[in-house]
Coordinates of C-alpha atoms and ligand atoms in Angstrom, one line a residue:
M42 CA 2.6 -22.2 -2.4
K43 CA 0.5 -19.1 -3.0
I44 CA 0.4 -16.5 -0.2
L45 CA -1.8 -13.4 0.0
M46 CA -1.1 -10.5 2.4
V47 CA -4.2 -8.5 3.4
C48 CA -4.7 -5.2 5.2
L49 CA -7.4 -2.5 4.9
G50 CA -6.2 -0.3 2.1
N51 CA -3.6 -2.4 0.4
I52 CA -1.5 0.8 0.5
C53 CA 0.6 0.7 3.7
R54 CA 1.0 -2.7 5.4
S55 CA 0.2 -5.4 2.9
P56 CA 2.3 -4.1 0.0
L57 CA 5.2 -4.0 2.4
A58 CA 4.5 -7.5 3.5
E59 CA 4.3 -8.7 -0.1
G60 CA 7.6 -7.0 -1.0
I61 CA 9.4 -8.3 2.2
L62 CA 8.2 -11.9 1.7
K63 CA 9.0 -11.8 -2.0
D64 CA 12.5 -10.7 -1.2
K65 CA 13.0 -13.5 1.3
I66 CA 11.6 -16.3 -0.8
K67 CA 13.9 -15.2 -3.7
K68 CA 16.9 -15.3 -1.4
A69 CA 15.7 -18.7 -0.1
G70 CA 15.3 -20.1 -3.6
L71 CA 11.6 -20.8 -3.1
N72 CA 9.3 -20.7 -6.1
W73 CA 6.2 -19.2 -4.3
E74 CA 3.6 -16.8 -5.5
V75 CA 3.0 -13.8 -3.3
D76 CA 0.4 -11.1 -3.7
S77 CA -1.4 -8.5 -1.5
A78 CA -4.9 -7.0 -1.4
G79 CA -7.0 -4.7 0.8
T80 CA -10.5 -5.4 2.3
S81 CA -11.6 -1.9 1.1
H82 CA -11.7 -0.3 -2.3
Y83 CA -10.6 3.1 -1.1
Q84 CA -7.1 3.0 -2.8
T85 CA -7.8 0.6 -5.8
G86 CA -5.5 1.3 -8.7
I87 CA -2.9 3.4 -7.0
A88 CA 0.7 2.8 -5.8
P89 CA 1.6 2.1 -2.2
H90 CA 1.9 4.9 0.3
K91 CA 5.0 7.0 -0.2
L92 CA 6.3 6.2 3.3
S93 CA 5.8 2.4 2.7
Q94 CA 7.8 2.9 -0.5
K95 CA 10.5 4.9 1.3
V96 CA 10.9 2.4 4.1
A97 CA 11.0 -0.5 1.7
R98 CA 13.6 1.3 -0.4
H99 CA 15.6 1.9 2.7
N100 CA 15.8 -1.9 3.1
E101 CA 16.6 -2.4 -0.6
I102 CA 13.1 -3.5 -1.5
D103 CA 11.2 -1.9 -4.4
I104 CA 7.4 -1.9 -4.0
C105 CA 6.6 1.1 -6.2
K106 CA 5.1 -1.0 -9.1
H107 CA 2.4 -2.5 -6.9
C108 CA -1.1 -1.5 -7.8
C109 CA -3.6 -1.6 -4.9
R110 CA -6.5 -3.9 -5.3
Q111 CA -9.5 -5.1 -3.3
F112 CA -9.7 -8.7 -1.8
T113 CA -12.3 -10.8 -3.5
N114 CA -13.9 -14.1 -2.4
E115 CA -12.1 -15.9 -5.3
D116 CA -8.8 -15.1 -3.5
M117 CA -10.0 -17.6 -0.9
L118 CA -9.9 -20.3 -3.5
K119 CA -6.7 -19.1 -5.3
F120 CA -4.4 -18.8 -2.3
D121 CA -3.1 -21.5 0.0
K122 CA -2.5 -19.1 2.9
I123 CA -3.9 -15.6 3.6
Y124 CA -2.2 -13.5 6.3
V125 CA -4.1 -10.5 7.7
M126 CA -2.6 -7.6 9.6
D127 CA -5.3 -7.1 12.2
K128 CA -8.6 -8.4 13.6
D129 CA -10.8 -6.1 11.5
N130 CA -9.0 -7.5 8.4
Y131 CA -9.8 -11.0 9.6
D132 CA -13.5 -10.2 10.0
E133 CA -13.7 -8.5 6.7
V134 CA -12.0 -11.3 4.8
K135 CA -14.5 -13.7 6.4
R136 CA -17.4 -11.4 5.4
I137 CA -16.3 -10.9 1.8
S138 CA -15.5 -14.6 1.3
K139 CA -19.1 -15.7 2.2
E140 CA -19.5 -19.4 1.4
L141 CA -15.9 -19.7 0.2
W142 CA -14.5 -18.8 3.7
D143 CA -11.9 -21.4 4.8
K144 CA -10.8 -20.7 8.4
D145 CA -7.7 -23.0 8.0
K146 CA -6.2 -20.7 5.3
V147 CA -6.4 -17.4 7.3
E148 CA -4.0 -16.4 10.0
M149 CA -3.0 -13.2 11.8
L150 CA 0.5 -12.5 10.4
M151 CA 2.1 -11.8 13.9
N152 CA 0.9 -15.3 15.0
E153 CA 4.0 -16.5 13.1
V154 CA 6.2 -14.8 15.7
Y155 CA 3.8 -14.9 18.8
P156 CA 1.6 -18.0 18.2
N157 CA -2.0 -17.8 19.2
Q158 CA -1.7 -14.2 20.6
N159 CA -3.5 -12.5 17.8
L160 CA -1.2 -9.5 18.0
E161 CA -1.9 -6.8 15.3
V162 CA 0.4 -5.0 12.9
P163 CA -0.8 -1.5 13.7
D164 CA -2.3 0.7 11.0
P165 CA 0.3 3.4 10.2
W166 CA -2.1 5.5 8.0
Y167 CA -2.2 8.5 10.2
A168 CA 1.3 8.0 11.6
G169 CA 4.8 9.2 10.8
E170 CA 7.9 7.7 9.3
D171 CA 9.1 6.1 12.6
D172 CA 5.9 4.0 12.7
Y173 CA 6.4 2.8 9.2
H174 CA 9.8 1.6 10.3
K175 CA 8.2 -0.2 13.3
V176 CA 5.7 -1.8 11.0
Y177 CA 8.5 -2.9 8.6
K178 CA 10.3 -4.5 11.5
M179 CA 7.3 -6.5 12.7
I180 CA 6.4 -7.7 9.2
D181 CA 10.1 -8.6 8.6
E182 CA 10.2 -10.8 11.7
A183 CA 7.0 -12.6 10.7
C184 CA 8.3 -13.2 7.1
K185 CA 11.6 -14.5 8.5
K186 CA 9.6 -17.1 10.5
I187 CA 7.5 -18.1 7.5
V188 CA 10.6 -18.8 5.4
K189 CA 12.5 -20.4 8.3
A190 CA 9.6 -22.8 9.0
Q191 CA 9.6 -23.8 5.3
A192 CA 13.4 -24.4 5.4
L193 CA 13.0 -26.6 8.5
K194 CA 10.6 -28.7 6.4
G195 CA 13.4 -29.2 3.9
E196 CA 12.4 -26.7 1.3
G197 CA 14.4 -23.6 0.5
Q198 CA 17.4 -22.1 2.3
F199 CA 17.4 -19.8 5.3
F200 CA 20.1 -17.2 5.4
Y201 CA 19.4 -15.2 8.6
Ligands
4NP48 P1 -3.3 -0.1 5.2 O1 -3.5 1.3 5.8 O2 -4.6 -0.9 5.6 O3 -2.1 -0.6 6.0 O4 -3.1 0.0 3.8 C1 -4.7 2.1 5.6 C2 -4.9 2.7 4.3 C3 -5.9 3.5 4.1 C4 -6.8 3.8 5.1 C5 -6.6 3.2 6.3 C6 -5.6 2.4 6.6 N1 -7.9 4.7 4.8 O5 -8.7 5.0 5.8 O6 -8.1 5.1 3.7

């Protein structure tokens, strides 16, 4: 299973989502590949936002080595599942993917917790540390659901 987490900058939300899901699949004993990307090129080549790194570290997850990159249409072929943080990300992934767009692969992340509601993980770019903790909590809940659903299918162990 190959999962890609996508936000706008690949600097705040999606590197956190990548780190959180990687931590959970490791604990669950799942051999999945997890990556993240942004729909923009604004932050290409740099490390995640310092507050995303801080909040991750607070939860014993290290995301400092991630290098921000832009989503490409080939990601649509490479990954089995692509989670987006908000509706703009969804529209941009669709636009960038062009003829490779596969609706069945793309899902709003929070639909894992609140099915079909299309709730967004808010962009914390202009926000303070508290908002990064709120974003962490939302993403953590969604990632728990992803791993739990897989465990219910008989693959991996769910510890929560
Ligand atoms: P992210 O947050 O999409 O969660 O990485 C943002 C990062 C950068 C910008 C906006 C949101 N920006 O405008 O540069």
